[in-house]
PDB file of C-alpha atoms in Angstrom:
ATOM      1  CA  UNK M   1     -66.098  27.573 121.408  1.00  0.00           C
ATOM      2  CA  UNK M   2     -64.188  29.302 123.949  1.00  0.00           C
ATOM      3  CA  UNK M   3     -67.231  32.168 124.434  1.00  0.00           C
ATOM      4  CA  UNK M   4     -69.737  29.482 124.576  1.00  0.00           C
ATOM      5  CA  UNK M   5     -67.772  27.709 127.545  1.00  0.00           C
ATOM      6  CA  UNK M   6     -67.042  31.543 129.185  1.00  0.00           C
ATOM      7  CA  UNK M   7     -70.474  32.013 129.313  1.00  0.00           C
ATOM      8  CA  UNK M   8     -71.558  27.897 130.526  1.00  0.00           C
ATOM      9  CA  UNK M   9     -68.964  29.103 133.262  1.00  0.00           C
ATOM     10  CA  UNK M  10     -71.039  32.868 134.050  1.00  0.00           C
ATOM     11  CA  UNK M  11     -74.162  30.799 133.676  1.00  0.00           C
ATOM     12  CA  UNK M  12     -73.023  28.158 136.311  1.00  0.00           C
ATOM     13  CA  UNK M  13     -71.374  31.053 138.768  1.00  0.00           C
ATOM     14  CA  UNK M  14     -74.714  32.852 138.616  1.00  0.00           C
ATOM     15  CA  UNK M  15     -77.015  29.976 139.900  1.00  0.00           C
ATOM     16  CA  UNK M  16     -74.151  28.946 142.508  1.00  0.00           C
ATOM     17  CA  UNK M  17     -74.292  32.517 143.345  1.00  0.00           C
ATOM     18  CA  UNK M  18     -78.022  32.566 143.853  1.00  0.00           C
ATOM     19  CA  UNK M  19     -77.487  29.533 146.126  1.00  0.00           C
ATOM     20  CA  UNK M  20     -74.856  30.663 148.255  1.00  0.00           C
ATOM     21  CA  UNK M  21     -76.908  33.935 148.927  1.00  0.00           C
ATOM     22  CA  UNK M  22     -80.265  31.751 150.114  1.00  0.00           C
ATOM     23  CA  UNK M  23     -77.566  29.927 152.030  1.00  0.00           C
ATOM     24  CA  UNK M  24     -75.938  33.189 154.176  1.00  0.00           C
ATOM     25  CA  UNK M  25     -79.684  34.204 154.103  1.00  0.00           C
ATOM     26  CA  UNK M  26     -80.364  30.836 155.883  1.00  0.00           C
ATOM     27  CA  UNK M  27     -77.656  31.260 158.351  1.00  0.00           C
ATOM     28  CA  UNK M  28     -78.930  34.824 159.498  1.00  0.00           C
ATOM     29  CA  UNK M  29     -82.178  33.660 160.423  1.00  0.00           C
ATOM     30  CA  UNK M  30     -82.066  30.139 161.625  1.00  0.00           C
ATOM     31  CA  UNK M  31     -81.496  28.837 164.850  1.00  0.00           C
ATOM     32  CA  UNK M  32     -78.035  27.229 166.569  1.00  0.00           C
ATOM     33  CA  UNK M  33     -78.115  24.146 164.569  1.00  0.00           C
ATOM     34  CA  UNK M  34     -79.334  25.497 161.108  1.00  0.00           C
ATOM     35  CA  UNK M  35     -77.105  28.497 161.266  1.00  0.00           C
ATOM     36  CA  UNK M  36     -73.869  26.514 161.707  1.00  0.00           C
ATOM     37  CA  UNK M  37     -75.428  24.123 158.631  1.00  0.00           C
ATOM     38  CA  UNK M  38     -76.633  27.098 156.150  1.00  0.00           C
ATOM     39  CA  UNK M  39     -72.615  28.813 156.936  1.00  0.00           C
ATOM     40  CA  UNK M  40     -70.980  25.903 156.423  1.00  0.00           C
ATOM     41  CA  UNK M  41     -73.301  24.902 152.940  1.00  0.00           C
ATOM     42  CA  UNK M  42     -72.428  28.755 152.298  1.00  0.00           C
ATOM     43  CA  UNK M  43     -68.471  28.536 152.660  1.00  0.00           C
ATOM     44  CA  UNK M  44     -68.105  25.311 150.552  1.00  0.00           C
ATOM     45  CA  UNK M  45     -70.010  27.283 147.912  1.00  0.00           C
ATOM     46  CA  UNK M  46     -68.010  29.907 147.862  1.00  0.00           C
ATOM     47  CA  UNK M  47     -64.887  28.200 147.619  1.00  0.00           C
ATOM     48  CA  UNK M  48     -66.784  26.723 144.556  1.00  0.00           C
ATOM     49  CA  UNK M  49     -67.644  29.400 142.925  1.00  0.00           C
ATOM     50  CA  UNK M  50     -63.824  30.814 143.564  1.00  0.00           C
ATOM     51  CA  UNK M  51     -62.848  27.764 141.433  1.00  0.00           C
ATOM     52  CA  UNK M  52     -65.313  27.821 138.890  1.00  0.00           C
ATOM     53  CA  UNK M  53     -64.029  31.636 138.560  1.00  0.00           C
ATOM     54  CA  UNK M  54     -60.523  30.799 138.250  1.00  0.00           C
ATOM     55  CA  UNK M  55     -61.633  28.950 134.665  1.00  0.00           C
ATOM     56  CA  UNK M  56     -62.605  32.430 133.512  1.00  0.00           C
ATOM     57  CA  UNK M  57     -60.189  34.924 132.182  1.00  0.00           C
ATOM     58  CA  UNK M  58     -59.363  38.094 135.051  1.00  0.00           C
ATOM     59  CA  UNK M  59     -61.225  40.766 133.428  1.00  0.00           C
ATOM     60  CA  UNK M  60     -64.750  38.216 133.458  1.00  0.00           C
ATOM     61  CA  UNK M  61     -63.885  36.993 136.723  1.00  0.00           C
ATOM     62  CA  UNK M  62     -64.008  40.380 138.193  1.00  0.00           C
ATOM     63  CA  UNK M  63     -67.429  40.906 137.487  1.00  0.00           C
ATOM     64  CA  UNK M  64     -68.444  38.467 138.929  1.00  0.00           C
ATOM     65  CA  UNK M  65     -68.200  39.885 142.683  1.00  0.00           C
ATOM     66  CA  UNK M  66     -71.117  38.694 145.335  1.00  0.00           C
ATOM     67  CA  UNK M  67     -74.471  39.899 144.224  1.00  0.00           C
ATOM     68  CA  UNK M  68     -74.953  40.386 148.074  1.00  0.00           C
ATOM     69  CA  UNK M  69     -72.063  40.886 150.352  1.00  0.00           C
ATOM     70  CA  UNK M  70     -72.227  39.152 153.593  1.00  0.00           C
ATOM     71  CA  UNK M  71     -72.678  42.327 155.491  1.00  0.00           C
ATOM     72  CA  UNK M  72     -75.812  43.237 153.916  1.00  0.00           C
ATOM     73  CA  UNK M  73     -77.203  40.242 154.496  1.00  0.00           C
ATOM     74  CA  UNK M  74     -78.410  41.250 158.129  1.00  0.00           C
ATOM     75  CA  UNK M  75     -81.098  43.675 156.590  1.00  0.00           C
ATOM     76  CA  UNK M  76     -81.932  40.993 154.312  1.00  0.00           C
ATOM     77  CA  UNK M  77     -82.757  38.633 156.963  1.00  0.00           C
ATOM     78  CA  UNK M  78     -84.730  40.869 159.304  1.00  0.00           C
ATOM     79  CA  UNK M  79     -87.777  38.411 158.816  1.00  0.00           C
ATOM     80  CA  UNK M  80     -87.255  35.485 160.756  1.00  0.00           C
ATOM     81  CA  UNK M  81     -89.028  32.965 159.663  1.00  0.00           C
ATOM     82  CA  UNK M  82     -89.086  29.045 160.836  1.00  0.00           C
ATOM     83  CA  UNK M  83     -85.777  27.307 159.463  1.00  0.00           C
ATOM     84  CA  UNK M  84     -87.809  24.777 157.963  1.00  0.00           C
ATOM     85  CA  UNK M  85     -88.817  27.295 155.445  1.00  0.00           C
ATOM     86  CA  UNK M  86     -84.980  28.131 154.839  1.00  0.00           C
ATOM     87  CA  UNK M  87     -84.529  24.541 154.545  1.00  0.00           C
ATOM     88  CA  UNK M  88     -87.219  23.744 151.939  1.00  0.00           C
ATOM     89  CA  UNK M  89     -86.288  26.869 149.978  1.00  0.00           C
ATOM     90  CA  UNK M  90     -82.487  25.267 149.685  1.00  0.00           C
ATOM     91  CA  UNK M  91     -83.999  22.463 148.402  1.00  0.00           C
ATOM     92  CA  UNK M  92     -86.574  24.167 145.666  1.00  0.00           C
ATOM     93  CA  UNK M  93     -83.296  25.770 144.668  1.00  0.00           C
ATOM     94  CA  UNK M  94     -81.038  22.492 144.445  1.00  0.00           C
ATOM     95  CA  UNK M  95     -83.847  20.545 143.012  1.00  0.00           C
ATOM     96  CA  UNK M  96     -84.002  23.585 140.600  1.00  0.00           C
ATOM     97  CA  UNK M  97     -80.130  23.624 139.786  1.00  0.00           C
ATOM     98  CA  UNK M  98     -80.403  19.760 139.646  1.00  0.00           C
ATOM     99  CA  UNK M  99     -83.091  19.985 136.660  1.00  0.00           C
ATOM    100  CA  UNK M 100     -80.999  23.183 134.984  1.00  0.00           C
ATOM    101  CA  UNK M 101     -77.715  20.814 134.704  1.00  0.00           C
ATOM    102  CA  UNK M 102     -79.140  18.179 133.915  1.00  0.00           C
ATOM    103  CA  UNK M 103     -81.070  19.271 130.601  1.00  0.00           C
ATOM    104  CA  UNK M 104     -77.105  20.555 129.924  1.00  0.00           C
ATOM    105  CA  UNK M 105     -75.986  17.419 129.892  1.00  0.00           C
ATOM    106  CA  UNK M 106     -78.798  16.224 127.718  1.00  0.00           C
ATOM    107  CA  UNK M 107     -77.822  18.975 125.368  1.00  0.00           C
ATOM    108  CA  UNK M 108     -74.175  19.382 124.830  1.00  0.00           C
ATOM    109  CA  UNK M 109     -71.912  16.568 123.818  1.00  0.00           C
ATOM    110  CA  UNK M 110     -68.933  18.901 123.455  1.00  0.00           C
ATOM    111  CA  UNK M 111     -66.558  17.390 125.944  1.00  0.00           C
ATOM    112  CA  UNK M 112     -65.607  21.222 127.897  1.00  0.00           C
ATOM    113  CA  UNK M 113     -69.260  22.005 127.649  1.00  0.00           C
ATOM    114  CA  UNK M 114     -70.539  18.275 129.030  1.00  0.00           C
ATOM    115  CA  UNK M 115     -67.694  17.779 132.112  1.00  0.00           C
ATOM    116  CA  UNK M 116     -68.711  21.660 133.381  1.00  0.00           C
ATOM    117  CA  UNK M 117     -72.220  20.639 133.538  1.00  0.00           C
ATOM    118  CA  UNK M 118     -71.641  17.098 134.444  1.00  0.00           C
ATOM    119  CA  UNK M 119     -69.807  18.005 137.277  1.00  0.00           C
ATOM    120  CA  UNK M 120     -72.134  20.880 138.713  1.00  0.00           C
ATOM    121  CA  UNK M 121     -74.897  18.796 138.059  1.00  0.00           C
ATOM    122  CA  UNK M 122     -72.424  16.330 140.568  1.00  0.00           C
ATOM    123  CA  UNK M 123     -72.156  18.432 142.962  1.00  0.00           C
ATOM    124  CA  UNK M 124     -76.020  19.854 143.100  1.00  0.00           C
ATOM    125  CA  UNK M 125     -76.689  16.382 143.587  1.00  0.00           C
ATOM    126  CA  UNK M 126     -74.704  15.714 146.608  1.00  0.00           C
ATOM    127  CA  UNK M 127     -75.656  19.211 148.021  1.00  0.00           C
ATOM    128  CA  UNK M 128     -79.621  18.510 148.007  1.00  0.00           C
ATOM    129  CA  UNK M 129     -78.968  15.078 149.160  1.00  0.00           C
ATOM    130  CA  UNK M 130     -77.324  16.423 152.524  1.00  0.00           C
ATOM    131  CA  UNK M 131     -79.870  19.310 152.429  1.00  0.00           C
ATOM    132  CA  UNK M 132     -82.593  16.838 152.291  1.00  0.00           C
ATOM    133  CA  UNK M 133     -81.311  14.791 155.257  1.00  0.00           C
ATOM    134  CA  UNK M 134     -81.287  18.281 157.243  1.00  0.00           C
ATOM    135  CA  UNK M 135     -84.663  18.704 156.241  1.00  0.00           C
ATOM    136  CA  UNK M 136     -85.956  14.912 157.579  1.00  0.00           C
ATOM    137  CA  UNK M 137     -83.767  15.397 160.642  1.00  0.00           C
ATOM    138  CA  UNK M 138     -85.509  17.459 162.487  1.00  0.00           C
ATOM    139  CA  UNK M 139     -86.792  21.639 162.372  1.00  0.00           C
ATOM    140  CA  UNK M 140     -89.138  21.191 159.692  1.00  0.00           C
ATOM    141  CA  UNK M 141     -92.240  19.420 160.619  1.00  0.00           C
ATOM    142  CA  UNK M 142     -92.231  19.689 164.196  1.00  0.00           C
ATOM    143  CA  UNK M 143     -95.144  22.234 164.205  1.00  0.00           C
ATOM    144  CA  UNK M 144     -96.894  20.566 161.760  1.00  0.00           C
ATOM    145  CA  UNK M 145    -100.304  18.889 163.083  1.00  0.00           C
ATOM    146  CA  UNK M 146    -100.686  15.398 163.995  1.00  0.00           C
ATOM    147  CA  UNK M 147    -103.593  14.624 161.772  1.00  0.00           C
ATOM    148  CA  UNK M 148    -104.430  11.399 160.014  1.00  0.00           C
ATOM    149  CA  UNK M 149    -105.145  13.164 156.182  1.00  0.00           C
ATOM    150  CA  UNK M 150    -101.348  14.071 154.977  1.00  0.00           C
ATOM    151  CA  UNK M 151    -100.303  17.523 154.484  1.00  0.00           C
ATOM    152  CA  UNK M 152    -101.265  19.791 152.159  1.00  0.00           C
ATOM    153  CA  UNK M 153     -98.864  20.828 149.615  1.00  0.00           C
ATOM    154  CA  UNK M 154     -97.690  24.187 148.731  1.00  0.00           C
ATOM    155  CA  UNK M 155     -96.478  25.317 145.365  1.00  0.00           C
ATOM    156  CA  UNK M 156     -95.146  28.271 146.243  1.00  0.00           C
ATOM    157  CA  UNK M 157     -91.576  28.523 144.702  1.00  0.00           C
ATOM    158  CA  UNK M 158     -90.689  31.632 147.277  1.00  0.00           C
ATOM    159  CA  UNK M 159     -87.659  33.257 145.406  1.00  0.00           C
ATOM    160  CA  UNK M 160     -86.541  31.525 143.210  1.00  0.00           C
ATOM    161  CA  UNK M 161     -85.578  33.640 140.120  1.00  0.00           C
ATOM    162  CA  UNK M 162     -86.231  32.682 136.372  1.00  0.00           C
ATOM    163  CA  UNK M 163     -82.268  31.324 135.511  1.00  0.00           C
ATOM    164  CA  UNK M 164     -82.789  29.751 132.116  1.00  0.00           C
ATOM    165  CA  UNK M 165     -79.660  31.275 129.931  1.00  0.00           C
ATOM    166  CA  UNK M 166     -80.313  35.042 128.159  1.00  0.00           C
ATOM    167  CA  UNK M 167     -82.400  34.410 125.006  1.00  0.00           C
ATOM    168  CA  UNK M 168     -79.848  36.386 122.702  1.00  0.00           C
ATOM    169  CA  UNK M 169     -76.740  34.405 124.047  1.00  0.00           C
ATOM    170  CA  UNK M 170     -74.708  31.926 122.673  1.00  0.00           C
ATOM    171  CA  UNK M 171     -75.602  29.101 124.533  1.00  0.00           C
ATOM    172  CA  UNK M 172     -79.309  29.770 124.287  1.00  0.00           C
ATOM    173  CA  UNK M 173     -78.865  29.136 120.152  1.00  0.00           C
ATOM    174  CA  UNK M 174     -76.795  26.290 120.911  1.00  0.00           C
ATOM    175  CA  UNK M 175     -79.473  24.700 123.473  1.00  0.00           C
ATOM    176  CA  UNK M 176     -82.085  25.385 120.331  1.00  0.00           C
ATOM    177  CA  UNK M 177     -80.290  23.752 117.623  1.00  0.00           C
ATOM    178  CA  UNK M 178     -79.286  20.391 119.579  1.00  0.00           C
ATOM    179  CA  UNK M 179     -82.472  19.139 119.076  1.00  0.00           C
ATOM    180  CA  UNK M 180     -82.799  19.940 115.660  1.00  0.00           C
ATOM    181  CA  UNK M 181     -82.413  17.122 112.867  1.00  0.00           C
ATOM    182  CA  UNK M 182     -79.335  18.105 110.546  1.00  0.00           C
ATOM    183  CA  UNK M 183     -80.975  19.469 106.886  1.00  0.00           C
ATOM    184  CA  UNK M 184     -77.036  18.089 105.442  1.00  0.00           C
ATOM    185  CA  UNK M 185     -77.856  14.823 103.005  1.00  0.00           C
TER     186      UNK M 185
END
């Protein structure tokens, strides 16, 4: 039980991760306002994903370094694009994370398993609420025509990586058989 919660733990840091790095992303490009929102969304992550790596044992926790340090971010962000765009891709993302955690909880009963999730799942929740009011505030639809039809939609997903746990894992097989009826009596 103790792998299976390791790697709920890798699984979590590596979305949180992925968020943090569209977050210092967001702060490179954006203007005044956004950039002081997307590094201070970015810092509380981090010091998230600090604690979440403190549950892990050293030698795992030390592989889990930034996928993209902070100074490399620069190049990343070379395309500046409107920060309504960063803000709706924080919000794909959250609204992704929120759906991740919460078929989790559906999942696993096992009380470690079910209070990670539960609580990331929490937190996801509070951060796209907060990223949502950012998004309503102001920056995002101010270029948008003032037509009486509503807007079109877009379904682009932008980067948002596949995330769904490795296939040969441990907590893949234990996603599969949670659903299954018992063949016992």
């Amino acid at each position: 039980m103790k792998e299976l919660l390791a790697e709920a733990v890798r699984l979590v840091v590596g979305v949180e991760r992925k968020s943090e790095t569209l977050y210092r992303r967001g702060a490179m490009a954006a203007d005044d306002r956004h950039r002081s929102f997307f590094q201070r969304l970015a810092e509380e992550q981090s010091r998230r994903i600090e604690a979440l790596l403190r549950a892990l044992p050293e030698s795992e926790a030390a592989a889990h370094e930034p996928v993209v340090p902070p100074s490399c971010l620069a190049t990343l962000a070379e395309k500046v694009t409107p920060p309504g765009n960063h803000l709706h891709q924080a919000m794909l993302d959250k609204r992704f994370s929120i759906d991740l955690y919460a078929t989790f909880c559906r999942c696993f009963r096992e009380p470690g398993l079910y209070r990670l999730f539960e609580t990331a799942l929490t937190v996801a929740r509070r951060e796209f609420r907060v990223i949502t009011a950012e998004y309503l505030k102001g920056g995002c639809r101010n270029d948008a025509a003032a037509t009486s039809r509503p807007q079109r939609r877009s379904h682009q997903r932008g980067e948002l990586p596949n995330r769904v746990p490795n296939r040969h894992s441990q907590l893949f097989f234990a996603i599969q058989d949670c659903g299954r009826s018992s063949r016992i009596g």
